[in-house]
Amino acid sequence: MRYYIADLKNYVGQKVELKGWAYNTRSSGKVKFLELRDGTGIVSCVYFRGECEEKAFEIFEQVTQETSLKVVGTVRKHPKHENVFEIGAESIEILGKAENYPISPKDHGTDFLMENRHLWIRSKRQHAILRVRAEIVSAIRDFFDGRGFTLTDAPIFTPSACEGTSNLFETKYFDEKMYLSQSGQLYMEATAAALGKVYCFGPTFRAEKSKTRRHLIEFWMVEPEVAFNDMYDNMELAEQFVEYIVQRTLKNRADELKALERDLSKLEVIKGPFPRLHYKEAAEMVKKENPDFVIGDDFGGTDETIVSSKFDKPVFVHHYPQAVKAFYMKEDPKEPGYAMGCDLLATEGYGEIIGGGQREESIEKLLTKIKEHNLNEKDFQWYLDIRRFGSFPHSGFGLGVERTVAWVCGLPHVRETIPFPRLYGRSYP
Ligand code: 4AD
Ligand code: MG
């Protein structure tokens, strides 16, 4: 039988064998304390001279940080803390020595920690972040699976661009030139025509030479697409989705969020309805505080912060100028020049976490846009077929997992939100 630290409350008074790594050790006279971690939690193992095996004290002296161990002892309630358990330890066995583990509890610089990311993830703060990420990923799947969506994952190798050609990763596909996917959206439009409500969820790639706290080179995106939804339906879906993610994480990962010192009251209010702003309204707000902003341009990070700081809920900005948005966006027939795109800006200055909108369904208009964007018409024949054979209004969006995790955890940078980040200037380990 395998015992795990997270389950110790079920074994009070019983003898258990635990396997894990030494997180910390401490001695005071007749007592030695080992903080053991096994991935499910950390438990204090108390060795009393006279109560434990005699050789345990000798072995203890060789236990360095991150040495892997087998510990046998009896589970008991912590004398002072409610709902905390400890081990009255009998024996200790070294399984794998750790020599000069490079990460100590002292402060290390970010570069050093990033260089040692494979070890950095063994620390408490990183455990909390990665567990929140796992919860969010699971919430994402449950939300769509529970609402009749079919998972239809998109390919990573793609012959054409989706989000503009400036940040494409080119790669070889035998003798052909191909790209790493920037977004699965175009494929979701095809699967939406097959299955109605669909989503894809996987890694995407952007060769962006920017070192901001919001940009990764490889990031995970979930992309739902719904046949016959318009832009307004799309915002409703996104709103319910984000509320679900945040409220479920609050419910299931409150301990981790507290460990990260997240202000939970800022998350508790993340419930629909979220405010909706026309681009023109948002642009006026930005102009007031950033006189350099040119109305008609896309928002930069600081502009997004100006808009989102006015609200304690995420805010939708819709109807961006057609010129700053991707080729597939539907132009609003009632407002020429404006696209039926809608982005969602998170609270507390976290910026855009969702980009999406209604797609152009007219083949003539799409052909014009493909030319305007200097894209190769030949590559898009399959995409145009979606319009040739029973064109239909449809909408969808993409939510970036890492920006969402950074926001929910209250982190200053996306680099800690993914186990092994790919950043501009960093691809190791
Ligand atoms: O706004 P984006 O570029 O939209 C699309 O790719 C659409 N095709 C999605 C769709 O409609 N199906 O990206 C969507 C989201 C952003 O809002 C952001 O959360 C995240 O993906 N994102 C990034 N996250 C980290 N690093 C980057 N470089 C990101 N670029 C986008
Ligand atoms: Mg965007």
Coordinates of C-alpha atoms and ligand atoms in Angstrom, one line a residue:
M1 CA 0.0 0.0 0.0
R2 CA 1.3 3.5 -0.9
Y3 CA 0.6 6.3 1.5
Y4 CA 0.6 9.9 0.5
I5 CA 1.1 13.0 2.6
A6 CA -2.2 14.5 1.4
D7 CA -4.1 11.6 2.8
L8 CA -2.5 11.4 6.2
K9 CA -5.7 12.6 8.0
N10 CA -7.2 9.2 7.2
Y11 CA -4.5 7.3 9.1
V12 CA -4.2 9.0 12.5
G13 CA -2.8 6.5 15.0
Q14 CA -1.5 4.2 12.2
K15 CA 1.9 3.3 11.1
V16 CA 2.7 4.4 7.5
E17 CA 5.6 4.3 5.1
L18 CA 6.3 7.5 3.2
K19 CA 8.6 8.1 0.3
G20 CA 9.7 11.6 -0.8
W21 CA 12.4 14.2 -0.6
A22 CA 13.9 16.2 2.2
Y23 CA 12.6 19.7 2.0
N24 CA 14.3 20.9 5.2
T25 CA 15.9 19.6 8.3
R26 CA 16.4 21.0 11.8
S27 CA 17.9 19.6 15.0
S28 CA 17.6 20.6 18.6
G29 CA 19.3 18.3 21.1
K30 CA 17.3 15.1 21.5
V31 CA 14.9 15.9 18.6
K32 CA 15.4 16.1 14.9
F33 CA 12.8 17.4 12.5
L34 CA 12.5 16.5 8.8
E35 CA 10.2 18.3 6.5
L36 CA 9.4 15.6 3.9
R37 CA 7.6 16.4 0.7
D38 CA 6.2 13.8 -1.7
G39 CA 4.5 15.9 -4.3
T40 CA 1.1 15.7 -2.6
G41 CA 2.2 17.8 0.4
I42 CA 4.8 18.4 3.0
V43 CA 4.8 16.8 6.5
S44 CA 6.9 17.2 9.5
C45 CA 8.6 14.0 10.7
V46 CA 9.8 14.1 14.3
Y47 CA 12.6 11.9 15.5
F48 CA 13.0 11.6 19.3
R49 CA 16.1 10.0 20.6
G50 CA 14.9 6.9 22.4
E51 CA 11.6 6.7 20.5
C52 CA 13.1 6.2 17.0
E53 CA 15.7 3.6 15.8
E54 CA 19.1 4.4 17.1
K55 CA 20.7 4.6 13.7
A56 CA 18.1 7.0 12.5
F57 CA 20.1 9.8 14.2
E58 CA 23.3 8.9 12.3
I59 CA 21.5 8.6 9.0
F60 CA 19.7 11.9 9.6
E61 CA 23.2 13.7 9.6
Q62 CA 23.6 12.6 6.0
V63 CA 20.3 14.0 4.8
T64 CA 20.8 17.0 2.7
Q65 CA 18.2 19.1 1.0
E66 CA 16.4 17.1 -1.8
T67 CA 17.8 13.7 -0.7
S68 CA 15.2 11.1 -1.5
L69 CA 14.0 9.1 1.5
K70 CA 11.9 6.4 2.9
V71 CA 10.4 7.2 6.3
V72 CA 8.4 5.0 8.6
G73 CA 6.4 6.3 11.5
T74 CA 3.0 6.9 13.1
V75 CA 0.6 9.6 12.0
R76 CA -0.6 11.9 14.8
K77 CA -2.3 15.2 15.1
H78 CA -0.1 18.3 15.4
P79 CA 0.0 19.4 19.0
K80 CA -0.8 23.0 18.2
H81 CA -2.4 23.3 14.7
E82 CA -5.9 22.2 13.8
N83 CA -6.0 19.9 10.7
V84 CA -2.3 19.5 10.6
F85 CA -0.7 16.1 11.0
E86 CA 2.8 15.0 11.7
I87 CA 4.8 11.8 11.8
G88 CA 6.2 10.3 15.0
A89 CA 9.1 8.8 13.1
E90 CA 10.8 5.5 13.7
S91 CA 13.2 5.1 10.8
I92 CA 14.8 6.8 7.9
E93 CA 16.4 5.3 4.8
I94 CA 18.3 7.2 2.1
L95 CA 17.2 6.3 -1.4
G96 CA 19.1 8.9 -3.4
K97 CA 21.7 11.4 -2.1
A98 CA 21.5 15.0 -3.3
E99 CA 24.8 16.8 -3.4
N100 CA 24.9 20.6 -3.2
Y101 CA 21.3 21.2 -4.3
P102 CA 21.6 24.6 -5.9
I103 CA 18.3 26.2 -4.7
S104 CA 18.3 27.0 -1.0
P105 CA 15.5 28.9 0.9
K106 CA 17.5 32.1 0.4
D107 CA 16.6 34.6 -2.3
H108 CA 17.9 33.7 -5.8
G109 CA 17.7 36.0 -8.8
T110 CA 15.1 35.2 -11.5
D111 CA 17.8 34.3 -14.1
F112 CA 19.3 31.7 -11.8
L113 CA 15.9 30.2 -11.0
M114 CA 14.9 30.1 -14.7
E115 CA 18.2 28.4 -15.5
N116 CA 17.3 25.8 -12.9
R117 CA 13.6 25.7 -13.7
H118 CA 13.6 21.8 -13.6
L119 CA 14.6 22.1 -9.9
W120 CA 12.7 25.4 -9.1
I121 CA 9.4 23.6 -9.6
R122 CA 10.2 21.6 -6.4
S123 CA 9.5 24.6 -4.2
K124 CA 6.3 25.4 -2.4
R125 CA 5.3 28.5 -4.3
Q126 CA 5.8 26.7 -7.6
H127 CA 3.7 23.7 -6.4
A128 CA 0.8 26.1 -5.6
I129 CA 1.0 27.8 -9.1
L130 CA 1.2 24.5 -11.0
R131 CA -1.7 23.1 -9.0
V132 CA -3.8 26.2 -9.8
R133 CA -2.8 25.7 -13.5
A134 CA -3.9 22.1 -13.4
E135 CA -7.2 23.1 -11.8
I136 CA -7.8 25.8 -14.5
V137 CA -7.0 23.3 -17.3
S138 CA -9.4 20.8 -15.8
A139 CA -12.1 23.6 -15.3
I140 CA -11.7 24.5 -19.0
R141 CA -12.3 20.9 -20.1
D142 CA -15.2 20.4 -17.8
F143 CA -16.9 23.6 -18.8
F144 CA -17.0 22.7 -22.5
D145 CA -17.5 19.0 -22.1
G146 CA -20.4 19.7 -19.8
R147 CA -22.1 21.9 -22.3
G148 CA -22.3 19.6 -25.4
F149 CA -19.1 20.8 -27.0
T150 CA -16.9 18.2 -28.9
L151 CA -13.2 18.4 -28.5
T152 CA -11.7 18.5 -32.0
D153 CA -8.0 19.3 -31.7
A154 CA -6.3 21.3 -34.4
P155 CA -2.9 20.4 -36.1
I156 CA 0.3 22.0 -35.0
F157 CA 1.9 21.9 -38.4
T158 CA 0.0 24.3 -40.6
P159 CA 0.4 25.5 -44.2
S160 CA -0.9 29.0 -43.6
A161 CA -1.1 31.9 -41.1
C162 CA -4.0 32.7 -38.9
E163 CA -2.9 35.6 -36.8
G164 CA -0.8 37.5 -39.3
T165 CA 2.5 36.6 -40.9
S166 CA 4.9 38.6 -38.8
N167 CA 5.3 36.1 -35.9
L168 CA 5.2 32.8 -37.7
F169 CA 7.6 30.0 -36.8
E170 CA 8.7 28.5 -40.1
T171 CA 9.7 24.9 -40.2
K172 CA 10.4 22.1 -42.7
Y173 CA 7.8 19.4 -43.4
F174 CA 10.0 17.2 -45.5
D175 CA 10.5 19.2 -48.7
E176 CA 7.7 21.6 -47.9
K177 CA 7.7 24.8 -46.0
M178 CA 5.3 24.8 -43.1
Y179 CA 4.5 26.8 -39.9
L180 CA 3.9 26.0 -36.3
S181 CA 0.3 26.8 -35.4
Q182 CA -0.5 30.3 -34.1
S183 CA -4.1 29.3 -33.4
G184 CA -6.4 26.4 -34.2
Q185 CA -9.3 28.7 -35.0
L186 CA -9.5 28.1 -38.8
Y187 CA -9.7 24.4 -38.2
M188 CA -12.4 24.9 -35.5
E189 CA -14.5 26.8 -38.1
A190 CA -14.4 23.6 -40.2
T191 CA -15.2 21.3 -37.3
A192 CA -18.0 23.7 -36.1
A193 CA -19.6 23.1 -39.5
A194 CA -19.3 19.4 -38.8
L195 CA -20.2 19.2 -35.1
G196 CA -21.8 22.5 -34.2
K197 CA -20.2 23.3 -30.8
V198 CA -16.5 22.5 -30.8
Y199 CA -13.2 23.4 -29.1
C200 CA -9.5 22.7 -29.4
F201 CA -7.0 22.9 -26.6
G202 CA -3.3 22.8 -27.1
P203 CA 0.0 24.6 -27.5
T204 CA 0.4 27.5 -30.0
F205 CA 3.5 29.3 -31.1
R206 CA 4.3 33.0 -31.7
A207 CA 7.7 34.1 -32.8
E208 CA 7.4 37.4 -31.0
K209 CA 10.6 39.1 -30.1
S210 CA 9.0 40.8 -27.1
K211 CA 10.1 40.4 -23.5
T212 CA 7.0 41.5 -21.7
R213 CA 5.4 40.0 -18.7
R214 CA 2.5 38.8 -20.9
H215 CA 4.3 37.1 -23.8
L216 CA 5.4 33.5 -24.2
I217 CA 6.7 32.0 -27.4
E218 CA 4.9 28.8 -26.7
F219 CA 1.6 29.0 -24.9
W220 CA -1.6 27.0 -24.4
M221 CA -4.8 28.3 -25.8
V222 CA -8.4 26.9 -25.6
E223 CA -10.5 27.8 -28.6
P224 CA -14.3 27.2 -28.7
E225 CA -16.2 27.8 -31.9
V226 CA -20.0 27.8 -32.2
A227 CA -22.1 27.6 -35.3
F228 CA -24.8 30.2 -35.5
N229 CA -23.5 32.3 -32.6
D230 CA -23.0 36.0 -33.2
M231 CA -20.6 38.3 -31.5
Y232 CA -23.0 38.9 -28.6
D233 CA -23.6 35.2 -28.0
N234 CA -19.9 34.9 -28.1
M235 CA -19.4 37.4 -25.3
E236 CA -22.1 35.6 -23.2
L237 CA -20.3 32.3 -23.6
A238 CA -16.9 33.9 -22.7
E239 CA -18.4 35.5 -19.6
Q240 CA -19.9 32.3 -18.3
F241 CA -16.6 30.5 -19.0
V242 CA -14.4 33.0 -17.2
E243 CA -16.8 33.1 -14.2
Y244 CA -16.7 29.3 -14.1
I245 CA -12.9 29.1 -14.2
V246 CA -12.4 31.7 -11.4
Q247 CA -15.1 30.5 -9.1
R248 CA -14.1 26.9 -9.4
T249 CA -10.5 27.6 -8.7
L250 CA -11.5 29.6 -5.7
K251 CA -13.5 26.7 -4.4
N252 CA -11.0 23.9 -5.1
R253 CA -7.7 25.7 -4.8
A254 CA -8.2 28.2 -2.0
D255 CA -5.2 26.8 0.0
E256 CA -2.9 27.3 -2.9
L257 CA -4.2 30.8 -3.6
K258 CA -3.7 31.7 0.0
A259 CA -0.2 30.4 -0.1
L260 CA 0.4 32.7 -3.0
E261 CA -1.0 35.5 -0.9
R262 CA -3.7 36.2 -3.5
D263 CA -6.3 38.8 -2.4
L264 CA -9.3 36.4 -2.7
S265 CA -11.9 39.3 -2.5
K266 CA -10.7 40.4 -6.0
L267 CA -11.6 37.0 -7.4
E268 CA -14.9 36.5 -5.5
V269 CA -16.5 39.3 -7.5
I270 CA -15.6 37.8 -10.9
K271 CA -19.2 37.0 -11.8
G272 CA -21.2 38.0 -14.8
P273 CA -22.4 40.3 -16.2
F274 CA -19.1 41.8 -17.3
P275 CA -19.1 45.4 -18.7
R276 CA -19.0 45.7 -22.5
L277 CA -17.4 48.7 -24.2
H278 CA -17.4 49.7 -27.8
Y279 CA -13.9 50.3 -29.1
K280 CA -14.7 54.0 -29.4
E281 CA -15.6 54.3 -25.7
A282 CA -12.5 52.4 -24.7
A283 CA -10.3 54.5 -27.0
E284 CA -11.7 57.8 -25.4
M285 CA -10.8 56.5 -22.0
V286 CA -7.3 55.6 -23.1
K287 CA -6.8 59.0 -24.9
K288 CA -7.6 60.9 -21.6
E289 CA -4.7 59.2 -19.8
N290 CA -2.3 58.5 -22.7
P291 CA -2.4 61.5 -25.0
D292 CA 0.0 59.7 -27.4
F293 CA -2.6 57.1 -28.2
V294 CA -4.0 57.4 -31.7
I295 CA -7.7 56.6 -31.9
G296 CA -8.0 53.9 -34.5
D297 CA -4.8 52.0 -33.3
D298 CA -4.8 48.8 -31.4
F299 CA -4.3 49.0 -27.6
G300 CA -0.9 48.3 -26.1
G301 CA -0.4 46.8 -22.7
T302 CA -0.6 50.1 -20.8
D303 CA -3.7 51.1 -22.7
E304 CA -5.4 47.9 -21.7
T305 CA -4.5 48.6 -18.1
I306 CA -6.1 52.1 -18.3
V307 CA -9.4 50.6 -19.5
S308 CA -9.4 47.6 -17.2
S309 CA -8.5 49.7 -14.1
K310 CA -11.9 51.3 -14.3
F311 CA -13.7 48.1 -13.4
D312 CA -13.5 45.4 -10.7
K313 CA -14.7 42.8 -13.3
P314 CA -13.2 41.8 -16.6
V315 CA -14.3 44.1 -19.4
F316 CA -15.1 43.3 -23.0
V317 CA -14.0 45.7 -25.7
H318 CA -15.8 45.0 -29.0
H319 CA -15.9 46.6 -32.5
Y320 CA -12.2 47.2 -33.0
P321 CA -11.3 49.0 -36.2
Q322 CA -11.2 46.5 -39.0
A323 CA -7.6 47.6 -39.9
V324 CA -6.0 46.4 -36.7
K325 CA -7.7 43.0 -36.7
A326 CA -7.1 39.6 -38.4
F327 CA -8.4 38.9 -42.0
Y328 CA -11.2 36.5 -40.8
M329 CA -13.1 39.1 -38.7
K330 CA -16.6 40.0 -39.8
E331 CA -17.1 43.6 -40.6
D332 CA -20.3 44.9 -38.9
P333 CA -22.6 45.8 -41.8
K334 CA -24.2 48.4 -39.6
E335 CA -20.8 50.0 -38.8
P336 CA -18.5 49.8 -41.8
G337 CA -14.8 49.9 -40.8
Y338 CA -15.4 48.1 -37.5
A339 CA -14.9 44.5 -36.9
M340 CA -17.2 42.3 -34.8
G341 CA -14.3 41.2 -32.7
C342 CA -14.4 41.1 -28.9
D343 CA -11.5 40.9 -26.5
L344 CA -11.8 40.4 -22.8
L345 CA -9.4 42.4 -20.5
A346 CA -8.8 40.9 -17.1
T347 CA -8.9 43.0 -13.9
E348 CA -5.9 44.5 -12.0
G349 CA -3.9 45.4 -15.1
Y350 CA -3.6 41.8 -16.4
G351 CA -4.7 42.8 -19.9
E352 CA -6.2 40.7 -22.6
I353 CA -6.9 37.1 -21.7
I354 CA -9.4 36.4 -24.5
G355 CA -9.4 37.4 -28.2
G356 CA -12.2 36.4 -30.5
G357 CA -15.3 37.4 -32.3
Q358 CA -17.7 36.7 -35.2
R359 CA -16.1 35.4 -38.4
E360 CA -16.6 36.7 -42.0
E361 CA -19.1 34.3 -43.7
S362 CA -19.1 35.9 -47.2
I363 CA -16.6 34.3 -49.6
E364 CA -16.3 37.5 -51.7
K365 CA -15.4 39.6 -48.6
L366 CA -12.9 37.0 -47.4
L367 CA -11.2 36.8 -50.8
T368 CA -10.7 40.6 -50.7
K369 CA -9.4 40.4 -47.1
I370 CA -7.0 37.6 -48.0
K371 CA -5.6 39.8 -50.8
E372 CA -5.4 42.9 -48.6
H373 CA -3.4 40.9 -46.0
N374 CA -1.0 39.5 -48.6
L375 CA -2.0 36.0 -47.8
N376 CA -1.8 33.2 -50.4
E377 CA -5.3 32.4 -51.7
K378 CA -4.2 28.9 -52.7
D379 CA -3.5 28.0 -49.0
F380 CA -7.0 29.0 -48.0
Q381 CA -9.1 27.0 -50.5
W382 CA -10.1 24.5 -47.8
Y383 CA -11.1 27.4 -45.5
L384 CA -13.1 29.1 -48.3
D385 CA -14.9 25.8 -48.8
I386 CA -16.5 26.4 -45.4
R387 CA -18.2 29.4 -47.1
R388 CA -18.8 27.6 -50.4
F389 CA -20.8 24.7 -48.8
G390 CA -23.5 26.1 -46.6
S391 CA -21.9 29.3 -45.1
F392 CA -23.3 30.2 -41.7
P393 CA -22.7 32.8 -39.1
H394 CA -20.3 31.6 -36.4
S395 CA -18.2 32.9 -33.6
G396 CA -15.5 31.8 -31.2
F397 CA -12.6 32.9 -29.1
G398 CA -9.3 31.9 -27.7
L399 CA -8.3 32.1 -24.0
G400 CA -4.7 32.0 -23.1
V401 CA -4.0 29.7 -20.2
E402 CA -0.9 31.3 -18.9
R403 CA -2.3 34.8 -18.8
T404 CA -5.3 33.4 -17.0
V405 CA -3.2 31.6 -14.5
A406 CA -1.0 34.7 -13.9
W407 CA -4.2 36.7 -13.3
V408 CA -5.9 34.1 -11.0
C409 CA -2.7 33.6 -9.0
G410 CA -1.8 37.3 -9.0
L411 CA 1.7 36.8 -10.5
P412 CA 3.7 39.6 -11.9
H413 CA 4.9 37.5 -15.0
V414 CA 3.7 34.6 -17.1
R415 CA 7.0 32.8 -16.8
E416 CA 6.0 30.9 -13.7
T417 CA 2.6 29.8 -15.0
I418 CA 3.8 27.0 -17.3
P419 CA 6.2 24.1 -16.2
F420 CA 8.8 24.9 -18.8
P421 CA 8.4 28.4 -20.3
R422 CA 9.6 29.3 -23.7
L423 CA 10.4 33.0 -23.8
Y424 CA 12.2 35.3 -26.1
G425 CA 15.8 34.7 -25.1
R426 CA 15.1 31.5 -23.1
S427 CA 14.6 28.0 -24.4
Y428 CA 16.5 26.0 -21.7
P429 CA 15.8 23.8 -19.9
Ligands
4AD1 O1 -5.9 37.3 -29.5 P1 -5.3 36.1 -30.1 O2 -4.1 36.3 -30.9 O3 -6.5 35.3 -30.8 C1 -6.4 34.3 -31.6 O4 -5.4 33.6 -31.8 C2 -7.7 33.8 -32.2 N1 -7.5 33.1 -33.4 C3 -8.5 33.0 -31.2 C4 -9.8 32.6 -31.6 O5 -10.7 33.4 -31.9 N2 -10.0 31.3 -31.7 O6 -4.9 35.1 -28.9 C5 -5.9 34.7 -27.9 C6 -5.4 34.7 -26.5 C7 -5.0 36.1 -26.0 O7 -6.1 36.8 -25.6 C8 -4.0 35.7 -24.9 O8 -4.7 35.3 -23.8 C9 -3.3 34.5 -25.5 O9 -4.1 34.0 -26.4 N3 -2.0 34.9 -26.1 C10 -0.8 34.8 -25.5 N4 -0.4 34.3 -24.3 C11 0.9 34.3 -24.0 N5 1.8 34.7 -24.8 C12 1.5 35.2 -26.1 N6 2.5 35.5 -26.9 C13 0.1 35.2 -26.5 N7 -0.5 35.6 -27.6 C14 -1.8 35.5 -27.3
MG2 MG -5.6 39.3 -29.3

